[in-house]
Coordinates of C-alpha atoms and ligand atoms in Angstrom, one line a residue:
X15 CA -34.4 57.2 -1.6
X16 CA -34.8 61.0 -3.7
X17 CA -35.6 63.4 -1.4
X18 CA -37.6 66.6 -1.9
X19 CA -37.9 69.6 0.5
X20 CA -40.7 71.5 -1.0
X21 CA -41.1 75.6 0.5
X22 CA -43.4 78.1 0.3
X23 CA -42.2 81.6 1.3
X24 CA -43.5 82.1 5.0
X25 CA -46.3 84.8 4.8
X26 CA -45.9 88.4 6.1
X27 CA -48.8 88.8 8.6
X28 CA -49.7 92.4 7.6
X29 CA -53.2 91.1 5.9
X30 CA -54.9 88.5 4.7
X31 CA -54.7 85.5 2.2
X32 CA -55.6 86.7 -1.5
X33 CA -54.8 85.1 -5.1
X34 CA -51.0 85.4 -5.2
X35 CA -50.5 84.2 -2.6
X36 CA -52.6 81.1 -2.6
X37 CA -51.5 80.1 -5.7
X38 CA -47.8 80.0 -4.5
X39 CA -49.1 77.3 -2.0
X40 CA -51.0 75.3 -4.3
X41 CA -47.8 75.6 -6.3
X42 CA -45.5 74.3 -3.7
X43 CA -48.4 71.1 -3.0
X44 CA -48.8 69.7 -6.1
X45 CA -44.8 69.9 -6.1
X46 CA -45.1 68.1 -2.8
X47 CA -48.0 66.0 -4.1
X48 CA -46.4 64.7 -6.7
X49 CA -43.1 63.5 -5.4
X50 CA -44.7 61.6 -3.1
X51 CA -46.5 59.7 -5.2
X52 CA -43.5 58.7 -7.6
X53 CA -42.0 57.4 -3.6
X54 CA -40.1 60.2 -2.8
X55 CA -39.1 61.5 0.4
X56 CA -41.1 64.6 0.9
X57 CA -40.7 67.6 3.6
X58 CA -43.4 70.3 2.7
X59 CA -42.9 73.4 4.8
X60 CA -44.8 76.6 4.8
X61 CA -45.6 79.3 7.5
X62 CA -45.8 82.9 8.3
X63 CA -43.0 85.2 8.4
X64 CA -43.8 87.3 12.0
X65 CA -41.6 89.6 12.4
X66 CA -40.2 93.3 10.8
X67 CA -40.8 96.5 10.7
X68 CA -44.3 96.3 8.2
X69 CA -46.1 93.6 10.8
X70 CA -45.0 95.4 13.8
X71 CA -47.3 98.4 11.9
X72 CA -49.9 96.3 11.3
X73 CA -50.2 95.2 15.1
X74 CA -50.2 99.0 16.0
X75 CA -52.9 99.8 13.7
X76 CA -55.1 96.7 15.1
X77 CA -54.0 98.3 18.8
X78 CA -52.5 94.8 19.4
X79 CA -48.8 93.4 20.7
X80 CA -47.1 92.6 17.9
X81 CA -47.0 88.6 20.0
X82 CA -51.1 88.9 20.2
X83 CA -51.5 90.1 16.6
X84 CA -49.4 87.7 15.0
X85 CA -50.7 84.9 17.3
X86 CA -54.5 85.7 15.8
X87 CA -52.8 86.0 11.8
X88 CA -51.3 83.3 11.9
X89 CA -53.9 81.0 12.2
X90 CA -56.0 83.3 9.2
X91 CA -52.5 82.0 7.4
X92 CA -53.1 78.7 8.4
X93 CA -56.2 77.9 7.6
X94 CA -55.6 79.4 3.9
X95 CA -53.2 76.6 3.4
X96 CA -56.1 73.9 5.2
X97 CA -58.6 75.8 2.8
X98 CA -56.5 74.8 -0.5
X99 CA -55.7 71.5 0.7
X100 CA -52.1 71.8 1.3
X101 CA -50.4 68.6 2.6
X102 CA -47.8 71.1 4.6
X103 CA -45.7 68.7 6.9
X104 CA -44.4 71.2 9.0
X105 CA -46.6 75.2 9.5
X106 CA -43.7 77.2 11.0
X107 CA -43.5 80.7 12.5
X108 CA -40.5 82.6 12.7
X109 CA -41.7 83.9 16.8
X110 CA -41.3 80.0 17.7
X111 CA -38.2 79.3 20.2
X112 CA -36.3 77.3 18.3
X113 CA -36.4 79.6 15.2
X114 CA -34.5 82.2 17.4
X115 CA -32.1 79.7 18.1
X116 CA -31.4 78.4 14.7
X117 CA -31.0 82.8 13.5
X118 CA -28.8 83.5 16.0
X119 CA -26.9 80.2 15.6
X120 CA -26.2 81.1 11.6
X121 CA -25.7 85.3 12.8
X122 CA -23.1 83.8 15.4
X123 CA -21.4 81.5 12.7
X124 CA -20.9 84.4 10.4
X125 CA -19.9 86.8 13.2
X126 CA -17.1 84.0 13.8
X127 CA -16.3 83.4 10.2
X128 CA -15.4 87.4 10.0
X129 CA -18.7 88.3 7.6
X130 CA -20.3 90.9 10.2
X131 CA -19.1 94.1 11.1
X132 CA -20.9 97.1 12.6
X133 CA -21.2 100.7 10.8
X134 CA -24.4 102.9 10.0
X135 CA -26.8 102.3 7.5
X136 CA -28.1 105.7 6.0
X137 CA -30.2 105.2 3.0
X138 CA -33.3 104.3 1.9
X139 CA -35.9 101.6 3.2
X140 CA -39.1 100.4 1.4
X141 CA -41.2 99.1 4.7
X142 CA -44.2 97.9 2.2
X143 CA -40.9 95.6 0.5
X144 CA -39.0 95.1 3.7
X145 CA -36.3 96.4 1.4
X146 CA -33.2 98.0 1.2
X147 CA -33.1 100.5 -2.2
X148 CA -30.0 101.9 -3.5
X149 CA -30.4 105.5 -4.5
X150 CA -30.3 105.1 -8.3
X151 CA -33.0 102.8 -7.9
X152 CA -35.4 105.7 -6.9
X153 CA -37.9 106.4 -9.7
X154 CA -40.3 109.2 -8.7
X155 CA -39.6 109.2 -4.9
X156 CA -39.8 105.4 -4.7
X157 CA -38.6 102.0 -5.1
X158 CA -38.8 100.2 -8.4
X159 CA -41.6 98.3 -7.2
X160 CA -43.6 101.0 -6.7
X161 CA -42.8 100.7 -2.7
X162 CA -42.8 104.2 -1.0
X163 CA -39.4 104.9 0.2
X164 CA -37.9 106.6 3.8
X165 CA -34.7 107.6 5.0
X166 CA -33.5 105.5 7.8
X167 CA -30.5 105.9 9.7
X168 CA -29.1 103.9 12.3
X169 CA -26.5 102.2 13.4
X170 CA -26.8 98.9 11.8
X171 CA -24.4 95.5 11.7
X172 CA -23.5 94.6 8.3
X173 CA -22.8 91.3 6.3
X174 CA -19.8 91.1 3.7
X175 CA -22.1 90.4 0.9
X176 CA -19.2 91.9 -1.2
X177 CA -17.0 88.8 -0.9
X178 CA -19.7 86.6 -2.1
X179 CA -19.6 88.0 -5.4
X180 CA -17.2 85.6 -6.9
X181 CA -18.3 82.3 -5.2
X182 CA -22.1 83.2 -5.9
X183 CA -21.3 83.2 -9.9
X184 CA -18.8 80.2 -9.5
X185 CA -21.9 78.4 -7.9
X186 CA -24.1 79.4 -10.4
X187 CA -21.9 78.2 -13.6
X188 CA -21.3 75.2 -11.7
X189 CA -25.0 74.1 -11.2
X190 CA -26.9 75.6 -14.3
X191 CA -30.3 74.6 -12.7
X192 CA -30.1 76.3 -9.3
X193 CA -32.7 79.2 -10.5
X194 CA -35.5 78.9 -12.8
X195 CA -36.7 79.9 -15.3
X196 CA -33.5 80.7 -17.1
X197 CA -34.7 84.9 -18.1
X198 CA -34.6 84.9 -13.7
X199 CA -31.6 82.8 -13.7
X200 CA -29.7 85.4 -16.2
X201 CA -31.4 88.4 -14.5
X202 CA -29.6 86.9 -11.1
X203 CA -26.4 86.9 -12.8
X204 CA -25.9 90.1 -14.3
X205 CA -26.9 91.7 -10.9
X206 CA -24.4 89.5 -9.0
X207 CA -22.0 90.4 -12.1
X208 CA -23.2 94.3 -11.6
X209 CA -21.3 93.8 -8.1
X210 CA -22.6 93.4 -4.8
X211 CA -22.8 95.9 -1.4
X212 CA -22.7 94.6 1.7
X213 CA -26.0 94.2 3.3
X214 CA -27.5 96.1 6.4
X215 CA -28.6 93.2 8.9
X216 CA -29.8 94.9 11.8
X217 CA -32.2 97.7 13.0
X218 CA -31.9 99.2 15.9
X219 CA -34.6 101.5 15.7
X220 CA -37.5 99.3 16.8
X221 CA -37.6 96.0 18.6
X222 CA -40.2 93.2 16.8
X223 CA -37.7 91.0 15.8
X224 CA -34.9 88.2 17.1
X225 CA -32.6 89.8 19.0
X226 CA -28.9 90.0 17.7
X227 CA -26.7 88.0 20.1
X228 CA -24.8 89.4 22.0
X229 CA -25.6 93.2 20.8
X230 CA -28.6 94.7 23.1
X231 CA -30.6 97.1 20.9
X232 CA -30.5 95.0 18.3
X233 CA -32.7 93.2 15.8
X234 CA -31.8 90.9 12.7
X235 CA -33.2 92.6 9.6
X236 CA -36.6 90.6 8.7
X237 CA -35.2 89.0 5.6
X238 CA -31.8 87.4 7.8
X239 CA -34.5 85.8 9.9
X240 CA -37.0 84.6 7.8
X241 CA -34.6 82.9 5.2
X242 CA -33.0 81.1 7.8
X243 CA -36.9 79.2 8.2
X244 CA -36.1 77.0 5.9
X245 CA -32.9 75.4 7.7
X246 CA -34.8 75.9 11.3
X247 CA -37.4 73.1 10.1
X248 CA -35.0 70.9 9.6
X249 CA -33.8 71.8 13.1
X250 CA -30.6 73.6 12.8
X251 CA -28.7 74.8 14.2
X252 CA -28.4 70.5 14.8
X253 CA -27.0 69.4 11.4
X254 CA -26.8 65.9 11.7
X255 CA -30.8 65.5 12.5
X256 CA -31.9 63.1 10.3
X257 CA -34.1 65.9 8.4
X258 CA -31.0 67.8 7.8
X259 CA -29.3 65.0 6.4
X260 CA -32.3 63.9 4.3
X261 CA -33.7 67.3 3.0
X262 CA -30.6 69.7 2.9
X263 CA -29.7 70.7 0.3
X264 CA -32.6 68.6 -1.9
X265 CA -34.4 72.0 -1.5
X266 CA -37.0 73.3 -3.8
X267 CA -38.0 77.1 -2.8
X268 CA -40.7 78.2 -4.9
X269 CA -41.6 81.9 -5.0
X270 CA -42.8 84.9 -6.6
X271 CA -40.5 86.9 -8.7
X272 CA -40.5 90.0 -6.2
X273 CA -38.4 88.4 -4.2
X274 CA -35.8 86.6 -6.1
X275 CA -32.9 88.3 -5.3
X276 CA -33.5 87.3 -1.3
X277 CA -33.1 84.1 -2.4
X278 CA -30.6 83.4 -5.4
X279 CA -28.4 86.1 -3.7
X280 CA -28.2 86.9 0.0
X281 CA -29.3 83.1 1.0
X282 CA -26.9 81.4 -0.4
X283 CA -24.5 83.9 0.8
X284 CA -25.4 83.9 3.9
X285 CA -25.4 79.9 4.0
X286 CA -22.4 79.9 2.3
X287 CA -21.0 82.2 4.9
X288 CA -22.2 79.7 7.9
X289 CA -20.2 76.8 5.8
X290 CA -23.5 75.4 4.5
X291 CA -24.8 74.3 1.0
X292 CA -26.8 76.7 -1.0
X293 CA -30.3 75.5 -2.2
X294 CA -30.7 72.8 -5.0
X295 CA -33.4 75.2 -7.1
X296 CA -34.8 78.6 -6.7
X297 CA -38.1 78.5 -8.7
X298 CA -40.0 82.1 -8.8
X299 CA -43.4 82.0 -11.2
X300 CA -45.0 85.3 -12.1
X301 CA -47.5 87.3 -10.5
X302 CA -51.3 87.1 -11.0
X303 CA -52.2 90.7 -12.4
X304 CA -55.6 92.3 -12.7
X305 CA -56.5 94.4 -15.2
X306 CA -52.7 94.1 -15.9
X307 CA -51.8 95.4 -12.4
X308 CA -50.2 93.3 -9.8
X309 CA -52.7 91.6 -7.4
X310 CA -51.7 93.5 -4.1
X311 CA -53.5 94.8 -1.3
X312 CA -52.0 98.3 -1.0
X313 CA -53.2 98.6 -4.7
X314 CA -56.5 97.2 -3.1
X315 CA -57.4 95.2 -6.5
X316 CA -56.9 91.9 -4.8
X317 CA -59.6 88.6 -5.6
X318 CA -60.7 86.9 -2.7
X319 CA -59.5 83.4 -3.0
X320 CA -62.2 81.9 -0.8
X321 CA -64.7 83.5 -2.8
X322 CA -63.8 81.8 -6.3
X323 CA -63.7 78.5 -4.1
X324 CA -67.1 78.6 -2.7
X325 CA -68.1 79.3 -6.2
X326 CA -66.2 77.0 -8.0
X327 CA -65.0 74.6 -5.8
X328 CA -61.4 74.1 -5.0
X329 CA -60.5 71.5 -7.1
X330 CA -61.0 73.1 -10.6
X331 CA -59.4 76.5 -9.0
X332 CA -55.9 74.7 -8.4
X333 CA -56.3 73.7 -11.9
X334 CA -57.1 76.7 -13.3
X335 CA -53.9 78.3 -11.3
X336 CA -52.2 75.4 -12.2
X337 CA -52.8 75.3 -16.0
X338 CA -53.7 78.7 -17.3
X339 CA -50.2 80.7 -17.0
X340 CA -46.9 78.8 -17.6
X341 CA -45.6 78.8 -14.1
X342 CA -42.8 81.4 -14.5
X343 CA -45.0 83.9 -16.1
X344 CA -47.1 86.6 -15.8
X345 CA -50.8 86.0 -15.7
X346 CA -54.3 88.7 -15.6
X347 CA -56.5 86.9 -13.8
X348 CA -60.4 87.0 -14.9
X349 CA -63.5 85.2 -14.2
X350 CA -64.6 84.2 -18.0
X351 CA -61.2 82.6 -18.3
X352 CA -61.6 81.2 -15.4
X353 CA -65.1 79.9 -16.6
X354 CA -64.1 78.8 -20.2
X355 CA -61.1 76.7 -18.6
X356 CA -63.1 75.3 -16.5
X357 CA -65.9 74.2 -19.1
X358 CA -63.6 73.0 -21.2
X359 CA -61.3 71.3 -19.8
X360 CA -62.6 69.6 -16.9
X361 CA -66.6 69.6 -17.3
X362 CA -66.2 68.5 -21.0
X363 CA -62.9 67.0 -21.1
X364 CA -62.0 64.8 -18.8
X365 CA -65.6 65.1 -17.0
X366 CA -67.9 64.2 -19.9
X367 CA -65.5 61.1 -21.1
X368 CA -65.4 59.9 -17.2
X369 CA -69.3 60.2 -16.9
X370 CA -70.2 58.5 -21.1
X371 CA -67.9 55.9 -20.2
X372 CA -69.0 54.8 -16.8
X373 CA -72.1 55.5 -16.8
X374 CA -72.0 53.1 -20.3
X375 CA -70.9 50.8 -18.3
X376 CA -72.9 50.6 -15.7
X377 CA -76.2 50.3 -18.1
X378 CA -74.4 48.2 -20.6
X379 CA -71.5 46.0 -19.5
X380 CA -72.7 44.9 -16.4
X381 CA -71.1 47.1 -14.2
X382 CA -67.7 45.5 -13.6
X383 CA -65.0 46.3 -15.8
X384 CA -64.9 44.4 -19.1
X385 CA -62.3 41.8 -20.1
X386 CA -60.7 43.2 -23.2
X387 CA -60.3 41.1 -26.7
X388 CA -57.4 41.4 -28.9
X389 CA -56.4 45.2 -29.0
X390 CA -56.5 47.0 -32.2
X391 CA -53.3 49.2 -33.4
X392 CA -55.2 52.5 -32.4
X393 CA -56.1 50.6 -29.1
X394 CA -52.1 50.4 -28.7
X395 CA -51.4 53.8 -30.0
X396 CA -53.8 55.4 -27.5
X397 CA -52.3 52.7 -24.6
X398 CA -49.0 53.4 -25.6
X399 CA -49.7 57.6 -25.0
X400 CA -51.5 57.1 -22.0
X401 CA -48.0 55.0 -20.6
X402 CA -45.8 57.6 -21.8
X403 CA -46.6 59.9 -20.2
X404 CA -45.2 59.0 -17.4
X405 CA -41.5 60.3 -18.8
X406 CA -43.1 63.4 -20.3
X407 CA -44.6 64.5 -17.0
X408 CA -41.4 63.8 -15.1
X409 CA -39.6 66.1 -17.0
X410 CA -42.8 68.4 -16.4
X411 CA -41.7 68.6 -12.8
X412 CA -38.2 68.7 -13.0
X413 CA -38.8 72.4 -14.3
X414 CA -42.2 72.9 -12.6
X415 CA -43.7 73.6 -15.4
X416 CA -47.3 72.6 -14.1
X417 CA -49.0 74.1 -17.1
X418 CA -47.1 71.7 -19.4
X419 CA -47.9 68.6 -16.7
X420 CA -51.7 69.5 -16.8
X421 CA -51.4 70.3 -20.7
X422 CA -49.9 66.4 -21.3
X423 CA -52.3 65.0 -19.4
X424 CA -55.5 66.7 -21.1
X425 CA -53.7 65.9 -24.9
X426 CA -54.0 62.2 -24.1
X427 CA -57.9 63.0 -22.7
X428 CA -58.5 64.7 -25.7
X429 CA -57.0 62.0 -27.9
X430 CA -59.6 59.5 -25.8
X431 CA -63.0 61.8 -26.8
X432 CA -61.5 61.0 -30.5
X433 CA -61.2 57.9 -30.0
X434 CA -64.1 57.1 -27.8
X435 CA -66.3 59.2 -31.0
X436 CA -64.2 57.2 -33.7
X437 CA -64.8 53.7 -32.1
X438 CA -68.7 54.2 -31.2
X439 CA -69.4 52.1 -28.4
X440 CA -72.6 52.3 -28.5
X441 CA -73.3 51.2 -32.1
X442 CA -71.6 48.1 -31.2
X443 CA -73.7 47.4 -29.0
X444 CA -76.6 47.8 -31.1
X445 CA -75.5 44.8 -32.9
X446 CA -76.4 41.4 -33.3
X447 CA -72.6 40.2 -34.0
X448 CA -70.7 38.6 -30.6
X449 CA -67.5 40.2 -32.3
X450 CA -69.4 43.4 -31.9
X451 CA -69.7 43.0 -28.3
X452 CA -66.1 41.9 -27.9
X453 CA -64.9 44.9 -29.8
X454 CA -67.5 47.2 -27.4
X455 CA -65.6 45.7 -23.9
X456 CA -62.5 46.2 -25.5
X457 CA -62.9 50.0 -26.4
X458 CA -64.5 50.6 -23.1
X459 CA -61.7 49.0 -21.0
X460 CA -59.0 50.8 -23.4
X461 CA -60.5 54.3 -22.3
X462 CA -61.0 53.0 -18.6
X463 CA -57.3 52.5 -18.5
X464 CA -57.1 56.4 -19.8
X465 CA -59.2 57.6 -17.7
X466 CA -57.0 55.8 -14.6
X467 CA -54.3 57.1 -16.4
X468 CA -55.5 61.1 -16.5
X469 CA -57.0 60.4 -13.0
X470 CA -53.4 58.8 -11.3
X471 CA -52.0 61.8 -13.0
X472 CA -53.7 64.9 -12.1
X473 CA -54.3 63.9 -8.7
X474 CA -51.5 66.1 -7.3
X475 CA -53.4 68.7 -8.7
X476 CA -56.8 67.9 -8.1
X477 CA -56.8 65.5 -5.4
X478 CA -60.0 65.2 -4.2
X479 CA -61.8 65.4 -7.7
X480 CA -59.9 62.9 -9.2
X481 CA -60.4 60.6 -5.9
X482 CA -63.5 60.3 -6.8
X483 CA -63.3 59.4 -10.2
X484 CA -60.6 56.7 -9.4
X485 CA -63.2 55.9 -6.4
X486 CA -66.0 55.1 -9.3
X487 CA -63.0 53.3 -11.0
X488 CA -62.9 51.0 -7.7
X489 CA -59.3 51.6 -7.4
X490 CA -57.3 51.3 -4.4
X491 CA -54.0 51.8 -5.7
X492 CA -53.3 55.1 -6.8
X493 CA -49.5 55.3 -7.0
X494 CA -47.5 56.2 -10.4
X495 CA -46.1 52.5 -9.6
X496 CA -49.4 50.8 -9.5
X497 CA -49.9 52.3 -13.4
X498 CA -47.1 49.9 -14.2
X499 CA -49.7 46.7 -13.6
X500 CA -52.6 47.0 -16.3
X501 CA -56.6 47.6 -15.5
X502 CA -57.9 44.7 -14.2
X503 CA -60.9 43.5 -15.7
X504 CA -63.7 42.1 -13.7
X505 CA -63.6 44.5 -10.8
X506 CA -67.5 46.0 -9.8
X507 CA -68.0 49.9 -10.1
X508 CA -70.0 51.6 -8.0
X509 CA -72.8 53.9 -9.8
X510 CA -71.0 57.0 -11.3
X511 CA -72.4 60.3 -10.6
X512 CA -70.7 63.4 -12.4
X513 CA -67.6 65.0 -10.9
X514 CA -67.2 68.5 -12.8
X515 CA -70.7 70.6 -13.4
X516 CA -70.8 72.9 -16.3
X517 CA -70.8 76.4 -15.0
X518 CA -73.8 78.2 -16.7
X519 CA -72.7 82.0 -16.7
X520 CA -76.0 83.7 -16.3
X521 CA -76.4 87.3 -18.5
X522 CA -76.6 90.2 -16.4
Ligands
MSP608 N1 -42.3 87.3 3.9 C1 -41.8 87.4 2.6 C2 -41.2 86.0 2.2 C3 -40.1 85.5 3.1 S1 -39.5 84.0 2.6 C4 -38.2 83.7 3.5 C5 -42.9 87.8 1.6 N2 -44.1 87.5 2.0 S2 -45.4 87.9 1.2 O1 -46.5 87.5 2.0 O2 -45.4 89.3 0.8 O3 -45.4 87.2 -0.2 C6 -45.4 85.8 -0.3 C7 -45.5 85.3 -1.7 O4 -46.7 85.7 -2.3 C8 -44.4 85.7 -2.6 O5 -43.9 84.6 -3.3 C9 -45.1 86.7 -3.5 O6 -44.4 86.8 -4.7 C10 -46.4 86.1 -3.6 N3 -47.4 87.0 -4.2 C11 -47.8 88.1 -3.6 N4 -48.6 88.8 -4.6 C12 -48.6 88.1 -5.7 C13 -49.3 88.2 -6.9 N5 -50.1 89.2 -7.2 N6 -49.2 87.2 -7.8 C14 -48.4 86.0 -7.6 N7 -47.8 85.9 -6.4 C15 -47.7 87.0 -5.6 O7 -42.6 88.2 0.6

């Protein structure tokens, strides 16, 4: 059986939920989402990244202990994923006991294997990135992200990042697909190519962290920790759980593109180190801008998730993250866009044609579906789109390319409203001729069997809209494999009610 371990990056606890990073998690579910519903195995983890230098801060500002602060955040972090409907499978934390184990397993493999030794770090740290920066890397006083930058020094353990140079590139020519897009895959490269320093993997200057094993004083760098989350969930340091064997390395990490180089360069280092396999696919999308500047709270030009929801409703949000900005790219978010997308697409796409049709039905063809005639050659064409795209939207997720899936999906819904406006239903009814009628159930149950189509489809986007839909469709089976048995005819529909409202922007 295929299986799919779908990750989120755990969430640094210095704040609270906004865009960014909500749409990383909806990201990572309709991943999840849809591999299910082809069959696949599916492990969806997400959580919150406790520790470092930057939460420890933030406990101190709230007058909290770092345990008490991160106890209270966590759950904020929690219920953002319950608020977007993530079907997470496991919510981990990187405080939990058996996350200490698993990071002080891999430090101790690495320590064995000859990768650590011990030295003084003195350079420059960006707390807001958790980040090491080189010194040509300082433009203006700061990091290239914009991160304010101090001098540490310490005495620090190190990890032989250095030696990895040569296997990481080996690794990379040898699976093509391990980082997407390709611009971040080639960006990976050249840096690897640019040569590698050993990494700092300790501070010793404050405690919030797991201790290094068998060094007092000690604390593993955030980053060393938190990467290793995604190997603790599948309860390392035990390989042989049955998890392990299932999910590693079948793993998907999706990201933002800030922090790409933690994961297409020291993780699989530091797995390959420990004698593990690096990750199947390092995906990083874009960041959500506004007014062209990253969404961040230090910038403090942040939109409140929760607020577009309770406007909105969550359902057409996902989509809207899902569909506007090929995932990959940059995207400035705004509300009109938000509202056009949103009119367009979903209250008169796919919402108008579900409402006309059924609601046709249920006045005019007795409220079951109809038993189809002899289909015409645009009845097949239109059949024959809605059934392909099972391929197309396959290779849609291969790349996680959700704007293309969603994009697919609303092609065929648009090639319905023609159809549904070249075929006029309702003037056939108006006739006198039994053809007529024939010819009326046939057109209806054609653009039923879209509509189940579109629905089946965009459910891992928009579950509980289109559950509704495919609830006033009266189906039970909503599997990718059930599409493979045609509409059956005959089946009673419960009175349809509209699913997407038009949003009527009021002039200030
Ligand atoms: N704790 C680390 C990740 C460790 S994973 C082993 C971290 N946390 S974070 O909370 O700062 O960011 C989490 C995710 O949110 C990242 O993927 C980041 O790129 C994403 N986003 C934060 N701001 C964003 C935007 N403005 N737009 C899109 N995504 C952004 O980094």
């Amino acid at each position: 059986m295929t299986a799919r371990y779908i990750t989120t990056p755990i969430y640094y606890l210095n704040g609270t939920p906004h865009l960014g990073h909500v749409y990383t998690t909806v990201a990572a579910d309709v991943l999840a989402r849809y591999w299910r519903l082809t069959g696949a195995d599916v492990m969806f983890l997400t959580g919150t990244d406790d520790h470092g230098q930057k939460v420890a801060q933030a406990a101190h500002e709230a007058g909290e202990s770092p345990q008490a602060y991160t106890d209270r955040l966590s759950i904020v972090w929690r219920e953002m994923s319950d608020r977007v409907n993530a079907s997470y499978d496991v919510f981990i934390r990187t405080t939990e006991e058996r996350h200490y184990k698993a990071a002080q397993t891999l430090w101790e493999k690495l320590e064995a294997a000859g990768f650590i030794y011990r030295d003084v770090y003195a350079g420059w740290y960006a707390l807001r990135d958790e980040a090491y920066v080189e010194e040509a890397d300082i433009v203006d006083g700061k990091a290239p992200s914009g991160a304010p930058v101090v001098w540490v020094e310490e005495p620090s353990f190190f990890f032989k990042l250095s030696a990895f140079q040569k296997p990481l590139l080996d690794y990379y020519e040898a699976h093509p697909d391990a980082i997407g897009p390709v611009g971040r895959r080639n960006e990976v490269i050249s840096f690897i190519k640019g040569g590698l320093r050993d990494l700092s993997i300790s501070r010793s200057k404050f405690d919030w962290g797991v201790p290094v094993p068998g060094h007092p004083g000690h604390v593993m760098y955030v980053w060393i920790d938190a990467l290793t989350n995604y190997i603790t969930a599948l309860g390392y340091p035990d390989t042989h759980t049955e998890d392990f064997k299932k999910f590693w390395p079948e793993s998907i990490h999706l990201m933002g593109k800030d922090i790409i180089r933690f994961h297409a360069v020291y993780w699989p280092a530091l797995l390959m180190g420990a004698g593990l396999t690096p990750p199947k696919r390092i995906m990083a999308h874009g960041w959500w801008t506004n007014r062209n500047e990253k969404m961040s709270k230090s910038v403090g030009n942040v939109i409140d998730p929760f607020q577009l929801i309770d406007t909105y409703g969550l359902d057409p949000v996902r989509y809207f993250l899902m569909r506007e900005v090929p995932f990959g790219q940059d995207g400035d978010f705004s509300e009109p866009a938000l509202i056009g997308r949103l009119n367009s697409d979903l209250a008169n796409d796919l919402g108008n044609l579900t409402q006309r049709v059924l609601s046709f039905v249920h006045k005019n063809a007795g409220a079951c579906i109809p038993t189809p005639g002899e289909f015409t050659p645009e009845d097949r064409e239109l059949l024959a789109k809605a059934a392909h795209l099972h391929e197309t939207l396959h290779d849609d997720m291969a790349v996680q390319a959700f704007h293309a899936y969603c994009q697919h999906i609303w092609e065929v819904i648009g090639e319905a409203n023609r159809y549904v406006d070249a075929q006029k239903p309702w003037s056939l009814r108006k006739s006198e001729d039994p053809a007529d009628h024939t010819r009326m159930n046939t057109v209806l149950y054609v653009l039923m069997e879209v509509i189940r189509h579109a629905a089946i489809y965009a459910q891992p986007v928009m579950p509980s809209s289109t559950g509704t839909i495919l609830d006033q469709l009266a189906q039970a089976d909503r599997t990718f494999e059930g599409l493979k048995t045609p509409l059956k005819a005959g089946v009673f529909l419960p009175e349809p009610s509209p699913v997407f409202p038009r949003i009527e922007v009021r002039l200030r």
